[in-house]
Short mmCIF file of C-alpha atoms in Angstrom, two decimals:
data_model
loop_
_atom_site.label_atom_id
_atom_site.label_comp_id
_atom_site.label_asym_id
_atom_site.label_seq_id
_atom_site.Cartn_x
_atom_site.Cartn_y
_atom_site.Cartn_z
CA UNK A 1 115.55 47.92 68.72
CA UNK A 2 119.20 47.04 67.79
CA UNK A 3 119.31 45.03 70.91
CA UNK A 4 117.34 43.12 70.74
CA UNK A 5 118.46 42.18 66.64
CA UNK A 6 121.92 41.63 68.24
CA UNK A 7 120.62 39.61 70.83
CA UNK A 8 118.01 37.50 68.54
CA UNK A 9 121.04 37.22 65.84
CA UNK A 10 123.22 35.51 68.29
CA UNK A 11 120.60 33.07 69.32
CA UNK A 12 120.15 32.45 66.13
CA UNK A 13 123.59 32.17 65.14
CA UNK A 14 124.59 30.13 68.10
CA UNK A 15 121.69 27.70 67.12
CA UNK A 16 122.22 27.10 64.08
CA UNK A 17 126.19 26.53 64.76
CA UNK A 18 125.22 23.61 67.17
CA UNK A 19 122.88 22.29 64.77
CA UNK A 20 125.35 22.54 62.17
CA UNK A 21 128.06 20.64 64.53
CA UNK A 22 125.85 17.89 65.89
CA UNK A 23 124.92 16.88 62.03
CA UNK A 24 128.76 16.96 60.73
CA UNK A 25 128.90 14.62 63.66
CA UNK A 26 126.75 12.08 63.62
CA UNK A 27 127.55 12.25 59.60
CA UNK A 28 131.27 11.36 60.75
CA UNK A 29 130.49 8.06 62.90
CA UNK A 30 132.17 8.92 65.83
CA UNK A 31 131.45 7.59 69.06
CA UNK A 32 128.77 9.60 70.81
CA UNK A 33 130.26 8.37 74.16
CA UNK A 34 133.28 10.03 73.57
CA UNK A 35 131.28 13.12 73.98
CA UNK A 36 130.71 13.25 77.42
CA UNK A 37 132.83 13.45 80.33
CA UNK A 38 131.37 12.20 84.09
CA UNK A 39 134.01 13.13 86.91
CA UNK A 40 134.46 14.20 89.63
CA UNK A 41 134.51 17.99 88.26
CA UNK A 42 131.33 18.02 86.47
CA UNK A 43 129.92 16.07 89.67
CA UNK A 44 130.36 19.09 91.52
CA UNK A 45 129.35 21.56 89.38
CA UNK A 46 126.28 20.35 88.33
CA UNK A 47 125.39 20.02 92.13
CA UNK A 48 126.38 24.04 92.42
CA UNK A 49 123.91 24.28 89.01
CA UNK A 50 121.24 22.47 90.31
CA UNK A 51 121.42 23.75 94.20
CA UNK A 52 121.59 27.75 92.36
CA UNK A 53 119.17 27.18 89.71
CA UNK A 54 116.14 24.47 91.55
CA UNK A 55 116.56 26.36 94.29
CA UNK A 56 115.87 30.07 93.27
CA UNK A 57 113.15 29.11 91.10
CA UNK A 58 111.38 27.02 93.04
CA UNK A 59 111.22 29.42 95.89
CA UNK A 60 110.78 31.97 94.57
CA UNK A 61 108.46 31.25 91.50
CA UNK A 62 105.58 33.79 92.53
CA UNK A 63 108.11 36.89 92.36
CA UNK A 64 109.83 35.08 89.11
CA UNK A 65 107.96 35.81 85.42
CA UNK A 66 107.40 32.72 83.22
CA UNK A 67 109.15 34.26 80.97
CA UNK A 68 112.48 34.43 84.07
CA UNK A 69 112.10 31.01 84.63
CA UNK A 70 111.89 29.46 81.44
CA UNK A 71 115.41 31.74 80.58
CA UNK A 72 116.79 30.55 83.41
CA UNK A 73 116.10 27.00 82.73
CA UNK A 74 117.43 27.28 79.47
CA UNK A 75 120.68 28.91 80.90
CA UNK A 76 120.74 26.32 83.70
CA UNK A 77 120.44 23.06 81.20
CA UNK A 78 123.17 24.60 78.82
CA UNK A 79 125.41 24.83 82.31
CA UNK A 80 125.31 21.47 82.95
CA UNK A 81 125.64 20.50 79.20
CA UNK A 82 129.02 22.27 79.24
CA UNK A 83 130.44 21.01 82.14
CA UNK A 84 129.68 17.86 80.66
CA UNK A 85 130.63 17.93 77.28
CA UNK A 86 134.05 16.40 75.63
CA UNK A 87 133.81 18.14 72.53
CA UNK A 88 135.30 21.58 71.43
CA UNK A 89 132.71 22.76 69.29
CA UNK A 90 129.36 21.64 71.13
CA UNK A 91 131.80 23.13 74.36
CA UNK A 92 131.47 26.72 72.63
CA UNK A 93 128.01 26.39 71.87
CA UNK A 94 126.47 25.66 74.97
CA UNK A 95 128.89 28.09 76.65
CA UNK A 96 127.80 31.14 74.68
CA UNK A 97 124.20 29.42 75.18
CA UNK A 98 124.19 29.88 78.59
CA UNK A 99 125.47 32.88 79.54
CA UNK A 100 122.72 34.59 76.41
CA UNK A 101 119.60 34.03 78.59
CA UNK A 102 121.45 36.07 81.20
CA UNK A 103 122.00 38.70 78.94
CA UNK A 104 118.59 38.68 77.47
CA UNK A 105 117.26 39.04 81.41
CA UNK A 106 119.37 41.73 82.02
CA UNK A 107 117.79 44.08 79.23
CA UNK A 108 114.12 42.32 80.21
CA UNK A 109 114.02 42.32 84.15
CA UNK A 110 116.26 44.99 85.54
CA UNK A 111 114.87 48.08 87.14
CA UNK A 112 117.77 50.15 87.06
CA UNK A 113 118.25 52.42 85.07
CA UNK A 114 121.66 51.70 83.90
CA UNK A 115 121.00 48.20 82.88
CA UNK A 116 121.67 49.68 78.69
CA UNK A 117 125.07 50.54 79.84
CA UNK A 118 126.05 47.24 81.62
CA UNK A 119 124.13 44.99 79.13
CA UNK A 120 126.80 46.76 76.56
CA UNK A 121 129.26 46.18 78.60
CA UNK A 122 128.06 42.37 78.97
CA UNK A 123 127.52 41.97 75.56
CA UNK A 124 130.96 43.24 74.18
CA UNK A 125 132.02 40.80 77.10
CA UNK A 126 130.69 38.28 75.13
CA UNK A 127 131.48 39.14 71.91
CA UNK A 128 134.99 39.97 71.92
CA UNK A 129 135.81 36.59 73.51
CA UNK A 130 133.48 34.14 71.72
CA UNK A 131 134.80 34.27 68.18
CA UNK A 132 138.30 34.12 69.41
CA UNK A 133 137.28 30.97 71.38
CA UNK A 134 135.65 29.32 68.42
CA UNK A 135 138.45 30.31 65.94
CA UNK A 136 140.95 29.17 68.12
CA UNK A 137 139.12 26.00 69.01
CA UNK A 138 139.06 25.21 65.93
CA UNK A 139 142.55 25.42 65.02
CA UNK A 140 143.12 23.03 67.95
CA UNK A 141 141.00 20.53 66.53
CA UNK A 142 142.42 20.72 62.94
CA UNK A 143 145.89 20.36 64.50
CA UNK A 144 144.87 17.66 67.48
CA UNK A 145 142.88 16.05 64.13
CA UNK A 146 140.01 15.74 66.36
CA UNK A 147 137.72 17.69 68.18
CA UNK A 148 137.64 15.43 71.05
CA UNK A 149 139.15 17.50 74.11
CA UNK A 150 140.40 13.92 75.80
CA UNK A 151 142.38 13.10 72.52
CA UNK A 152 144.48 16.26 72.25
CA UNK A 153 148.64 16.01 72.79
CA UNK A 154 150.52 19.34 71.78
CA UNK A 155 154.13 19.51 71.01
CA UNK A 156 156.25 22.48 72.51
CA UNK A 157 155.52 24.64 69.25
CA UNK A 158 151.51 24.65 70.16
CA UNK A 159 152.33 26.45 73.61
CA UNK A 160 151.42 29.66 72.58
CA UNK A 161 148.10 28.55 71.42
CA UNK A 162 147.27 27.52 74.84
CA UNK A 163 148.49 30.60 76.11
CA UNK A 164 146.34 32.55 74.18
CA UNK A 165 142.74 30.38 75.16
CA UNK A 166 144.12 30.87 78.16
CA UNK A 167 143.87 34.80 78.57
CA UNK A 168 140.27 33.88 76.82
CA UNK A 169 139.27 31.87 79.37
CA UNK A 170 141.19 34.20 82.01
CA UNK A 171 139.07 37.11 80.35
CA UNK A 172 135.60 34.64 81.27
CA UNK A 173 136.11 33.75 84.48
CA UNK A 174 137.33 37.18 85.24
CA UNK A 175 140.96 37.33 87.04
CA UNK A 176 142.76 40.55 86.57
CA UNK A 177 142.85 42.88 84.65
CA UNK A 178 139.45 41.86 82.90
CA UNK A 179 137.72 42.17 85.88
CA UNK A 180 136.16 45.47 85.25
CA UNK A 181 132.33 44.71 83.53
CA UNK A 182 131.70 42.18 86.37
CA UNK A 183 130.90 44.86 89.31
CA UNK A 184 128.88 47.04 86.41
CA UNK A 185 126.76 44.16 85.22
CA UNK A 186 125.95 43.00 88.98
CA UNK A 187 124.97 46.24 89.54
CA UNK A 188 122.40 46.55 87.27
CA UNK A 189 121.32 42.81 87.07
CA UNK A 190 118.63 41.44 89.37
CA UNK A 191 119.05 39.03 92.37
CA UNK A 192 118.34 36.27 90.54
CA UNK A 193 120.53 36.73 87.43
CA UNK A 194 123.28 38.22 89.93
CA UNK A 195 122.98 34.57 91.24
CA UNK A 196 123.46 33.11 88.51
CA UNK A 197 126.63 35.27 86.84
CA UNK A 198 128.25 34.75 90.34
CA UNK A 199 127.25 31.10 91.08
CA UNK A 200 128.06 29.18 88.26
CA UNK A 201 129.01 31.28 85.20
CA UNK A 202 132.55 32.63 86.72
CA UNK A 203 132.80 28.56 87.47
CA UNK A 204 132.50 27.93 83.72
CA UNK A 205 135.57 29.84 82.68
CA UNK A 206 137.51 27.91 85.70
CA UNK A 207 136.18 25.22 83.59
CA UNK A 208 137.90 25.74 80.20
CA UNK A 209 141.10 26.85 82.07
CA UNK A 210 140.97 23.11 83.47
CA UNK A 211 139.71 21.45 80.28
CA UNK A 212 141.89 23.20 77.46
CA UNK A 213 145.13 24.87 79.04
CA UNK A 214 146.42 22.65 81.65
CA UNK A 215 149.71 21.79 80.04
CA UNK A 216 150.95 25.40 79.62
CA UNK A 217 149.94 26.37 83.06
CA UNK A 218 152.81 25.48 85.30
CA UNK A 219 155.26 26.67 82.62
CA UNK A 220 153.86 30.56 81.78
CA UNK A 221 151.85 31.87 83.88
CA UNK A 222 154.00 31.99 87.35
CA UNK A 223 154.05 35.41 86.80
CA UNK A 224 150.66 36.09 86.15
CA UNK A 225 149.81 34.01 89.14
CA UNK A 226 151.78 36.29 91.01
CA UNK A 227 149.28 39.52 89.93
CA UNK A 228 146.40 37.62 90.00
CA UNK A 229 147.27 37.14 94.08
CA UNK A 230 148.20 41.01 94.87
CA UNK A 231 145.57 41.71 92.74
CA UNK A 232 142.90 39.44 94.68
CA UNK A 233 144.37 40.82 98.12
CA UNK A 234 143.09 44.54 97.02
CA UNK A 235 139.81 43.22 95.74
CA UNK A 236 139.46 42.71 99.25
CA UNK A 237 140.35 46.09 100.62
CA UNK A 238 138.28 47.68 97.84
CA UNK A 239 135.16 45.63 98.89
CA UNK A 240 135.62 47.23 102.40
CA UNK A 241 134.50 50.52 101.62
CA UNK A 242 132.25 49.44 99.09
CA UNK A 243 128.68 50.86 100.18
CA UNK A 244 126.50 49.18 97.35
CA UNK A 245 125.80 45.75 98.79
CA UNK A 246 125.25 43.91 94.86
CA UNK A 247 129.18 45.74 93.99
CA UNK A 248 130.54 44.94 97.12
CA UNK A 249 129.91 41.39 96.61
CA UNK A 250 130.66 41.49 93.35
CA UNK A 251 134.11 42.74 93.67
CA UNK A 252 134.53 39.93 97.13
CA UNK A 253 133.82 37.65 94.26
CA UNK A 254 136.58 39.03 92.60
CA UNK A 255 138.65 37.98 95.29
CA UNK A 256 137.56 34.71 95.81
CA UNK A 257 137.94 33.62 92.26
CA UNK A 258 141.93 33.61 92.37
CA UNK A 259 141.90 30.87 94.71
CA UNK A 260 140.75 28.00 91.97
CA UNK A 261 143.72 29.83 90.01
CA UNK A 262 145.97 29.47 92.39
CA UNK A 263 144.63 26.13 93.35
CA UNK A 264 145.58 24.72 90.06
CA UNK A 265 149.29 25.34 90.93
CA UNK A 266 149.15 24.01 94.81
CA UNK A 267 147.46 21.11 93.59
CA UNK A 268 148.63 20.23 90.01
CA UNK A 269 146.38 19.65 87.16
CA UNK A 270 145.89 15.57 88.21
CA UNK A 271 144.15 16.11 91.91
CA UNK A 272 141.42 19.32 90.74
CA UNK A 273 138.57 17.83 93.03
CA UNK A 274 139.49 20.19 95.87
CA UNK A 275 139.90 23.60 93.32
CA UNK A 276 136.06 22.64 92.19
CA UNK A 277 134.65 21.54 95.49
CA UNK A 278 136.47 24.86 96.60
CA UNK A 279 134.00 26.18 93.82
CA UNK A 280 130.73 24.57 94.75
CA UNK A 281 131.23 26.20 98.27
CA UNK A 282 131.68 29.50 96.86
CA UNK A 283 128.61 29.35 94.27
CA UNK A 284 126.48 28.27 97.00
CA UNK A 285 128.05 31.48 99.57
CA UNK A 286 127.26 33.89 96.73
CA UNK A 287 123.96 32.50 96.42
CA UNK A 288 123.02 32.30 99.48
CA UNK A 289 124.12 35.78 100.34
CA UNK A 290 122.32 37.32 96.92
CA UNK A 291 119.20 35.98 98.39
CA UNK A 292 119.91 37.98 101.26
CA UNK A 293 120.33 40.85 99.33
CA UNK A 294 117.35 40.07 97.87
CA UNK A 295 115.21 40.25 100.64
CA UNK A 296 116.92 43.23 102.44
CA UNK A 297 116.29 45.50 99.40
CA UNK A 298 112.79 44.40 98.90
CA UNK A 299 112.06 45.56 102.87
CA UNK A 300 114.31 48.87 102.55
CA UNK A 301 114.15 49.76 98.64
CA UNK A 302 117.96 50.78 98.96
CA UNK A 303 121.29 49.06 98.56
CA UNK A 304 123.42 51.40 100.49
CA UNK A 305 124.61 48.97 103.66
CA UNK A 306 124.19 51.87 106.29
CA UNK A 307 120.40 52.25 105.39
CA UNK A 308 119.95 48.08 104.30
CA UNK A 309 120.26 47.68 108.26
CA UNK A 310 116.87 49.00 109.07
CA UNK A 311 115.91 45.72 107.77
CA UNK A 312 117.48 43.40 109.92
CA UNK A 313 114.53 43.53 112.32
CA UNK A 314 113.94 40.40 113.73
CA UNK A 315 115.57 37.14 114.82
CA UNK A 316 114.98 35.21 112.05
CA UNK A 317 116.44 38.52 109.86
CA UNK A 318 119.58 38.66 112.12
CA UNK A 319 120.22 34.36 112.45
CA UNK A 320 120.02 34.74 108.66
CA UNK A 321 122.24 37.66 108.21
CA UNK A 322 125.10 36.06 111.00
CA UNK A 323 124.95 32.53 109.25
CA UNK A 324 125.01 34.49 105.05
CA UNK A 325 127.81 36.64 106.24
CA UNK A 326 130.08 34.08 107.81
CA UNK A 327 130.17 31.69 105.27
CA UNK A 328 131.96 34.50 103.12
CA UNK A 329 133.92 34.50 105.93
CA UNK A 330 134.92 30.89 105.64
CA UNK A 331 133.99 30.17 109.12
CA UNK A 332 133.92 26.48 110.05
CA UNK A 333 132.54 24.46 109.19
CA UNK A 334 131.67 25.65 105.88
CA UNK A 335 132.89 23.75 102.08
CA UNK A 336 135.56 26.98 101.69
CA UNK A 337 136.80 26.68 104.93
CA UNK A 338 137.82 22.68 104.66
CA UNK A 339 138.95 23.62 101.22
CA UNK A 340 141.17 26.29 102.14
CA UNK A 341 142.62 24.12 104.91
CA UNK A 342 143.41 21.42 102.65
CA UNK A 343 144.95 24.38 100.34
CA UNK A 344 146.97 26.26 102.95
CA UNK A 345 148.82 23.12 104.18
CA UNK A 346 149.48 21.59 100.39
CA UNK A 347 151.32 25.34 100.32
CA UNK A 348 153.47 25.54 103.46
CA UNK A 349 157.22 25.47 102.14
CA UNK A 350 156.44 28.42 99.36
CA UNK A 351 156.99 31.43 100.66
CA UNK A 352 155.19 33.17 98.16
CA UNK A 353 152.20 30.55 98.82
CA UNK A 354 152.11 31.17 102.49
CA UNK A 355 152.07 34.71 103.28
CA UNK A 356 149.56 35.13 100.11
CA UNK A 357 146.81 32.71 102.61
CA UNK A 358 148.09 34.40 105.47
CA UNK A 359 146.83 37.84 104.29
CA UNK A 360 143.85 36.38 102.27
CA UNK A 361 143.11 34.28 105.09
CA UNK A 362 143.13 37.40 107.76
CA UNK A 363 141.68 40.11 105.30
CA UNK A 364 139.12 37.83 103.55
CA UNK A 365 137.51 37.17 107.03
CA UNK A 366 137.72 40.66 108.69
CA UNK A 367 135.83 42.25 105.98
CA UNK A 368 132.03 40.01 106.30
CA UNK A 369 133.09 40.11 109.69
CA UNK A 370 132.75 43.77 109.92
CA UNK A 371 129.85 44.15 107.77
CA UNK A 372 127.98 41.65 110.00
CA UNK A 373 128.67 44.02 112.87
CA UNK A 374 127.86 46.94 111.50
CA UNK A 375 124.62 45.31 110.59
CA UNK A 376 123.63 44.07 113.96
CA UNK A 377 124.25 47.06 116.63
CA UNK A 378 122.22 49.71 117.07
CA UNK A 379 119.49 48.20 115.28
CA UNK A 380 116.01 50.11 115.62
CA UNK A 381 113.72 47.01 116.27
CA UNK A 382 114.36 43.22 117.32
CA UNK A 383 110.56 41.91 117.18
CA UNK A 384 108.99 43.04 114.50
CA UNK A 385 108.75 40.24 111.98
CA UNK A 386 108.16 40.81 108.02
CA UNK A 387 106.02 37.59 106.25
CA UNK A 388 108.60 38.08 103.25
CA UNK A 389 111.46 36.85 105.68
CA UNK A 390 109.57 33.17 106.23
CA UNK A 391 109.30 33.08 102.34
CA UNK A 392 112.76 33.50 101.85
CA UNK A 393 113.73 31.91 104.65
CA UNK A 394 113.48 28.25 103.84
CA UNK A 395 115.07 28.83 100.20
CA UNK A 396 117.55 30.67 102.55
CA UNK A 397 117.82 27.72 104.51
CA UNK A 398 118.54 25.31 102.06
CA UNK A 399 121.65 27.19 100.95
CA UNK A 400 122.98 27.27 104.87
CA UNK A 401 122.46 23.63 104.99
CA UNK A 402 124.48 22.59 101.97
CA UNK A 403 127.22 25.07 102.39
CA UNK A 404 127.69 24.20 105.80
CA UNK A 405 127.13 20.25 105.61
CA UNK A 406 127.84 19.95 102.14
CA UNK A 407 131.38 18.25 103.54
CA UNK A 408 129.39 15.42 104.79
CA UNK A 409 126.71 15.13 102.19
CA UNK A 410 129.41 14.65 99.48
#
């Protein structure tokens, strides 16, 4: 009972904040077009929101409740709100607002038996980093004297308050070391919502490092950079001998994420279409390859990888598994793989730069690559074909197509 008064008191809190905000600020007069920001950036992730979100419901409506769906949408609509959004405030509110239906789905839909433990963990995820946000936030606006993110300048002296949103929004997205509740919470959460944390949520703290903390960046956090790399390097060893398919991804994520980090340095803070196209590729992978999951553990009822095998049992099972697998992989000619190009040759001349994508590059690729085989040989059956392959297999589809042509489409 005590979750759910937590959760319906932070609905309730959260609603009434934005209410509160949106009347001190149409009381104010300012211009409501100075709310919203169109760019390239929030091009590209509302594409990722609306490929994710569209696409899992709508193919997948007859195994999603009502109740899912219309949490989903909710969390969806407050995505692309965000991404949008040029105001401080309303940029809290419909951050916290998306990432509660989530939460409220993990309690609701999970069938594991731990879901308690990592909706804790999810929830103190939430709130030991929201009302640091807001107060912080706000102490930006009173000093910027407006809340408009596009009309702040900070002198030297305000460095350390970008610093400090910064390990907020470093705490969000997660990079190391507040990595931890994002395997738990995956673990416990179902396809769908797994989807969702991985596909576009991570992107929204990616977001607020972009939007709020970009000129402190270059100056303080070369060193962090620096663990956030090694760091991201044994993400990917420890997802090779990860034998839960939902952690092991997880924790790939993990790995994946430092490259918009260290994309932000490579690039500089004025070119950021690559970082987030970078990201679209990614939330569509993670997607794609959670639907996979999906599927695989409805036909075997297990997510150990050794025993998830038995159901790759048929061509369309094993031309879905191949394609899921190697665009984790990067493999040409797939969004990450153009990105990482583009990324690898802005780096050549840094040392540090280069061998960092020469071992990410190598590593990153062995490790789907060596799933994918152990998947494939010795299988027990090539012929028999499952009817809940064909019904995943066009919203399966979709997410091949766009990760692989998404180059050309945008």
């Amino acid at each position: 009972m005590s979750n759910w008064w937590i959760y319906g008191c932070c609905w309730c809190l959260s609603l009434l904040f934005i209410a509160v905000s949106v009347v001190l600020y149409s009381v104010c007069s300012v211009n409501w077009l100075g709310l919203l920001v169109f760019d390239g950036v929030s091009f590209y992730l509302s594409v990722l929101v609306f490929l994710l979100g569209c696409c899992s419901i709508v193919f997948n409506l007859s195994s999603v409740s009502r109740v899912s769906v219309w949490m989903l949408v909710l969390s969806l609509f407050f995505s692309v709100a965000c991404f949008h959004v040029n105001h401080s405030v309303l940029f809290w509110c419909f951050y916290e607002l998306a990432m509660l239906p989530l939460l409220y789905l993990l309690f609701r839909d999970s069938p594991y038996s731990e879901r308690f433990v990592a909706g804790w963990y999810f929830s103190g995820y939430l709130l030991l980093t929201s009302l640091p946000l807001i107060l912080v936030l706000s102490y930006m606006s009173f000093v910027g004297q407006t809340p408009v993110i596009s009309q702040w300048g900070f002198a030297g002296s305000h460095y350390w308050v970008l610093v400090l949103l910064g390990a907020i929004f470093f705490t969000k997205v997660p990079l190391c070391p507040f990595h931890t509740w994002l395997p738990i919470v995956h673990a416990e959460a179902t396809s769908i919502v797994s989807t969702c944390l991985s596909g576009y949520i991570m992107k929204l703290g990616v977001l607020g490092v972009f939007r709020f903390v970009a000129p402190a960046m270059g100056a303080t956090c070369g060193g962090y950079l620096t663990v956030c790399c090694v760091a991201g390097l044994m993400f990917l060893l420890a997802a090779a001998v990860e034998l839960d398919g939902k952690r092991w991804l997880a924790v790939l994520s993990l790995s994946h994420i430092v490259i918009p980090f260290l994309g932000f340095f490579v690039c500089g803070w004025d070119n950021p279409h690559i970082i987030f196209f970078y990201s679209l590729g990614h939330g569509v992978a993670a997607g794609l390859v959670f639907g996979l999951l999906w599927v695989l553990y409805n036909q075997t009822n297990t997510r150990n990888w050794v025993l998830v095998k038995g159901g790759v049992n048929g061509r369309l099972s094993v031309l879905l598994v191949v394609f899921g697998l190697l665009t984790l992989s990067s493999f040409p000619p797939t969004i990450q793989f153009f990105s990482e190009v583009s990324l690898l040759t802005t780096s050549v001349g840094v040392v540090f730069y280069s061998c960092f994508w020469y071992l990410y590059l190598f590593v990153g690729g062995l490790v789907p690559l060596a799933l994918c085989g152990l998947l494939l040989i010795r299988t027990e059956t090539v012929e028999d074909q499952s009817l809940s392959w064909h019904g995943f297999g066009v919203y399966l589809l979709v997410y091949i197509v766009w990760v692989s042509g998404g180059v050309f489409f945008l």
